[in-house]
Amino acid sequence: MAGLSERHRLIVPHLRGVGRTAMPHSEERGSFWTQADDIERLRIHLGLQRMVLVAHSAGTRLALAYAAQFTRSVSRLVLITPPAAYLVDEASDTGTISERRHGDSDFEAALTALVAGPQTNDDDGYNAWQQESAPAGYARWGAKERAHAQVGRWSLAATKAYFSVDPPSDLAPRLRQIAAPVLVLAGAEDCLTGLAPVTALARLFPSGIAVVIENSGHYPWVEQPASFREAIDAFLKP
């Protein structure tokens, strides 16, 4: 995370079905809404009264699920390029952002794969699709972006479980009750989430602010680490 651990203690849980954590017995137990219980148990186990919750992309769904259910345990919330269409009425501008990449053959091929979706039922095929669509997630497809896209491996079963439970219909109103400061980081060239819905999400919170990282897509700590750190360090300053 662009050296964030040099200044802060980072605790990274392995979610259900990922890393060292086995798949749950029921798919629903692996949903982002239900796994909020796991985060709360981890907080209690570590003896933390409150904590700063930092999440990226689909992980922000879990962070928001936790904040909605255990509001008093969150001191601050950092949401990095979060999908926001399910929470705000702001129209997506991904089409406009994507149009600016017209003529970029790597991007156009990746976007075609992304729109088509994974045509597979196994992990190998799912990971192949992730690699094929990867260039769509970055503002440019350079050496560091290519290297980052190779890190880690996706679990199709864990992904399906993660989205197996819909959040309650009153989630947005519940988020409006969160008093903790919230930082929403958006990539100005993010073709996966868009820009307008992400910045609109910040306005949902009483103490929400949005920072737009220029020349960045979906992974600002990789693409623009200096700007990423500047925004987070300012937000987390005591």
C-alpha positions as a printed NumPy array, in Angstrom:
array([[  0.   ,   0.   ,   0.   ],
       [  2.698,   2.472,  -1.095],
       [  4.602,   2.057,   2.177],
       [  1.62 ,   2.68 ,   4.44 ],
       [  2.901,   0.039,   6.861],
       [  5.962,   2.176,   7.567],
       [  3.789,   4.556,   9.566],
       [  0.824,   2.422,  10.565],
       [  0.231,  -1.091,  11.837],
       [ -1.615,  -2.959,   9.095],
       [ -3.735,  -5.978,   9.997],
       [ -4.8  ,  -7.877,   6.884],
       [ -7.403, -10.614,   7.364],
       [ -7.642, -13.555,   4.989],
       [-11.314, -13.626,   4.066],
       [-13.242, -16.884,   3.878],
       [-12.047, -19.021,   0.978],
       [ -8.961, -16.843,   0.45 ],
       [ -5.346, -17.382,   1.472],
       [ -5.099, -19.417,   4.688],
       [ -8.825, -19.33 ,   5.415],
       [-10.938, -22.23 ,   4.172],
       [-14.216, -21.882,   2.331],
       [-17.204, -21.774,   4.695],
       [-19.615, -24.702,   4.945],
       [-22.39 , -22.549,   3.492],
       [-21.992, -20.076,   0.636],
       [-23.914, -17.397,   2.51 ],
       [-21.357, -17.471,   5.343],
       [-18.776, -16.233,   2.852],
       [-20.812, -13.184,   1.806],
       [-19.446,  -9.716,   2.386],
       [-22.429,  -8.852,   4.577],
       [-21.967, -11.873,   6.854],
       [-18.179, -11.621,   7.054],
       [-18.597,  -8.36 ,   8.949],
       [-19.017, -10.641,  11.984],
       [-15.528, -12.022,  11.339],
       [-14.027,  -8.535,  11.349],
       [-15.772,  -7.733,  14.627],
       [-14.485, -10.946,  16.211],
       [-10.988, -10.067,  15.006],
       [-11.26 ,  -6.603,  16.586],
       [-12.29 ,  -8.108,  19.902],
       [ -9.553, -10.744,  19.726],
       [ -6.92 ,  -8.059,  19.139],
       [ -8.226,  -5.944,  22.029],
       [ -8.922,  -2.906,  19.866],
       [-11.532,  -0.452,  21.065],
       [-11.904,   1.167,  17.654],
       [-10.029,   0.857,  14.382],
       [ -9.372,   2.552,  11.072],
       [-10.847,   0.398,   8.337],
       [ -9.148,   0.551,   4.921],
       [-10.626,  -1.295,   1.952],
       [-10.268,  -1.408,  -1.822],
       [-12.776,  -2.094,  -4.591],
       [-15.073,  -5.035,  -3.746],
       [-13.499,  -5.054,  -0.287],
       [-15.275,  -1.768,   0.401],
       [-18.543,  -3.708,   0.402],
       [-17.31 ,  -5.599,   3.456],
       [-15.995,  -2.4  ,   5.054],
       [-19.359,  -0.699,   4.6  ],
       [-21.203,  -3.789,   5.841],
       [-19.058,  -3.68 ,   8.965],
       [-19.478,   0.065,   9.454],
       [-23.26 ,  -0.247,   9.121],
       [-23.474,  -3.066,  11.674],
       [-20.703,  -2.066,  14.109],
       [-20.634,   1.703,  13.724],
       [-19.123,   2.465,  17.13 ],
       [-16.084,   0.282,  16.418],
       [-14.942,   2.41 ,  13.451],
       [-12.761,   5.435,  14.151],
       [-12.165,   6.279,  10.477],
       [-12.982,   4.712,   7.141],
       [-10.883,   4.753,   3.954],
       [-12.622,   3.522,   0.796],
       [-10.304,   3.102,  -2.204],
       [-11.991,   3.154,  -5.635],
       [-15.226,   1.658,  -4.273],
       [-18.06 ,   0.424,  -6.511],
       [-20.866,   2.802,  -5.593],
       [-23.681,   2.286,  -8.104],
       [-25.633,   0.164,  -5.612],
       [-25.645,   3.017,  -3.076],
       [-25.999,   6.28 ,  -5.02 ],
       [-28.213,   7.605,  -7.794],
       [-25.348,   9.236,  -9.705],
       [-25.179,   8.009, -13.304],
       [-22.066,   6.083, -14.26 ],
       [-19.462,   7.865, -16.388],
       [-17.405,   4.778, -17.222],
       [-18.373,   5.124, -20.885],
       [-16.978,   8.639, -21.092],
       [-13.77 ,   7.629, -19.334],
       [-13.367,   4.552, -21.545],
       [-13.852,   6.638, -24.683],
       [-10.714,   8.567, -23.82 ],
       [ -8.769,   5.326, -24.289],
       [-10.031,   4.834, -27.84 ],
       [ -7.237,   3.484, -30.018],
       [ -5.402,   1.771, -27.156],
       [ -5.444,  -1.833, -28.4  ],
       [ -4.527,  -3.379, -25.02 ],
       [ -7.293,  -1.461, -23.297],
       [ -9.914,  -2.136, -25.951],
       [ -9.24 ,  -5.881, -25.927],
       [ -9.383,  -5.918, -22.119],
       [-12.632,  -3.949, -22.067],
       [-14.212,  -6.39 , -24.534],
       [-13.231,  -9.293, -22.268],
       [-14.496,  -7.443, -19.196],
       [-17.903,  -6.751, -20.733],
       [-18.23 , -10.354, -21.934],
       [-17.516, -11.666, -18.451],
       [-15.823, -14.941, -17.482],
       [-17.03 , -17.85 , -19.602],
       [-15.872, -20.505, -17.177],
       [-16.707, -22.6  , -14.148],
       [-13.205, -23.287, -12.866],
       [-10.421, -21.317, -11.216],
       [ -7.973, -21.622, -14.106],
       [-10.437, -20.137, -16.565],
       [-11.46 , -17.434, -14.103],
       [ -7.847, -16.4  , -13.524],
       [ -7.184, -16.408, -17.274],
       [-10.132, -14.023, -17.718],
       [ -8.833, -11.785, -14.929],
       [ -5.497, -11.524, -16.734],
       [ -7.171, -10.901, -20.084],
       [ -9.302,  -8.063, -18.702],
       [ -6.595,  -6.623, -16.402],
       [ -5.482,  -3.669, -18.604],
       [ -8.958,  -2.128, -18.227],
       [ -8.236,  -1.495, -14.538],
       [ -5.288,   0.868, -15.049],
       [ -4.883,   4.321, -16.552],
       [ -1.947,   2.997, -18.555],
       [ -0.562,  -0.484, -19.182],
       [  3.101,  -0.072, -18.26 ],
       [  5.676,  -2.298, -16.604],
       [  4.591,  -1.701, -13.002],
       [  0.94 ,  -2.185, -13.899],
       [  1.704,  -5.447, -15.692],
       [  3.706,  -6.684, -12.717],
       [  0.933,  -5.797, -10.26 ],
       [ -1.683,  -7.593, -12.355],
       [  0.302, -10.825, -11.964],
       [  0.204, -10.766,  -8.147],
       [ -2.085, -13.194,  -6.382],
       [ -4.706, -15.624,  -7.577],
       [ -8.485, -15.401,  -7.705],
       [-10.911, -17.95 ,  -6.243],
       [-14.121, -18.309,  -8.23 ],
       [-15.908, -20.078,  -5.363],
       [-14.959, -17.366,  -2.866],
       [-16.066, -14.692,  -5.334],
       [-19.485, -16.301,  -5.777],
       [-19.875, -16.695,  -2.023],
       [-18.842, -13.09 ,  -1.418],
       [-21.757, -11.823,  -3.521],
       [-24.265, -14.483,  -2.437],
       [-26.165, -12.24 ,  -0.003],
       [-27.625,  -8.863,  -0.909],
       [-27.233,  -6.051,   1.627],
       [-30.402,  -4.746,   3.289],
       [-32.437,  -2.251,   1.3  ],
       [-31.876,   0.422,   3.948],
       [-28.065,   0.25 ,   3.767],
       [-27.651,   3.754,   2.302],
       [-29.747,   5.413,   5.058],
       [-27.773,   3.464,   7.665],
       [-24.501,   4.735,   6.223],
       [-25.767,   8.303,   6.6  ],
       [-25.716,   7.712,  10.364],
       [-21.978,   6.948,  10.476],
       [-20.302,   9.752,  12.405],
       [-16.714,   8.643,  11.782],
       [-14.699,  10.576,   9.168],
       [-14.71 ,   8.845,   5.781],
       [-12.171,   9.269,   2.978],
       [-13.187,   8.117,  -0.506],
       [-10.333,   7.828,  -3.009],
       [-11.239,   7.859,  -6.693],
       [ -9.117,   7.285,  -9.781],
       [ -9.745,   9.959, -12.396],
       [ -9.353,   7.319, -15.138],
       [-11.076,   4.421, -13.38 ],
       [-13.032,   2.573, -16.056],
       [-14.253,  -0.069, -13.609],
       [-16.162,   2.097, -11.121],
       [-16.277,   5.435, -12.898],
       [-15.541,   8.73 , -11.196],
       [-18.903,  10.452, -10.609],
       [-20.545,   7.642,  -8.565],
       [-17.432,   7.269,  -6.407],
       [-17.252,  10.944,  -5.482],
       [-21.012,  10.927,  -4.908],
       [-20.532,   8.169,  -2.347],
       [-18.496,  10.516,  -0.159],
       [-21.497,  12.845,   0.098],
       [-23.501,  10.037,   1.659],
       [-21.572,  10.366,   4.924],
       [-21.902,  13.262,   7.386],
       [-18.09 ,  13.57 ,   7.507],
       [-17.183,  12.207,   4.09 ],
       [-14.591,  13.676,   1.741],
       [-13.544,  12.6  ,  -1.739],
       [-10.052,  12.896,  -3.199],
       [ -9.511,  12.276,  -6.902],
       [ -6.148,  10.793,  -7.888],
       [ -5.212,  12.086, -11.329],
       [ -3.699,   9.784, -13.972],
       [ -4.878,   6.763, -12.025],
       [ -7.294,   3.952, -12.663],
       [ -8.523,   1.395, -10.143],
       [ -5.238,   0.912,  -8.243],
       [ -3.936,   4.334,  -7.132],
       [ -1.309,   3.   ,  -4.693],
       [  0.304,   1.219,  -7.656],
       [ -0.226,   3.854, -10.333],
       [  0.27 ,   7.063,  -8.332],
       [  1.799,   6.047,  -4.977],
       [  2.928,   9.564,  -3.994],
       [ -0.532,  11.092,  -4.478],
       [ -2.129,   8.093,  -2.801],
       [  0.046,   8.418,   0.278],
       [ -0.391,  12.19 ,   0.424],
       [ -4.168,  11.809,   0.57 ],
       [ -4.195,   9.03 ,   3.164],
       [ -1.462,  10.538,   5.353],
       [ -3.33 ,  13.847,   5.511],
       [ -6.567,  12.037,   6.433],
       [ -4.949,   9.877,   9.123],
       [ -2.87 ,  12.648,  10.656],
       [ -3.547,  12.739,  14.437]])
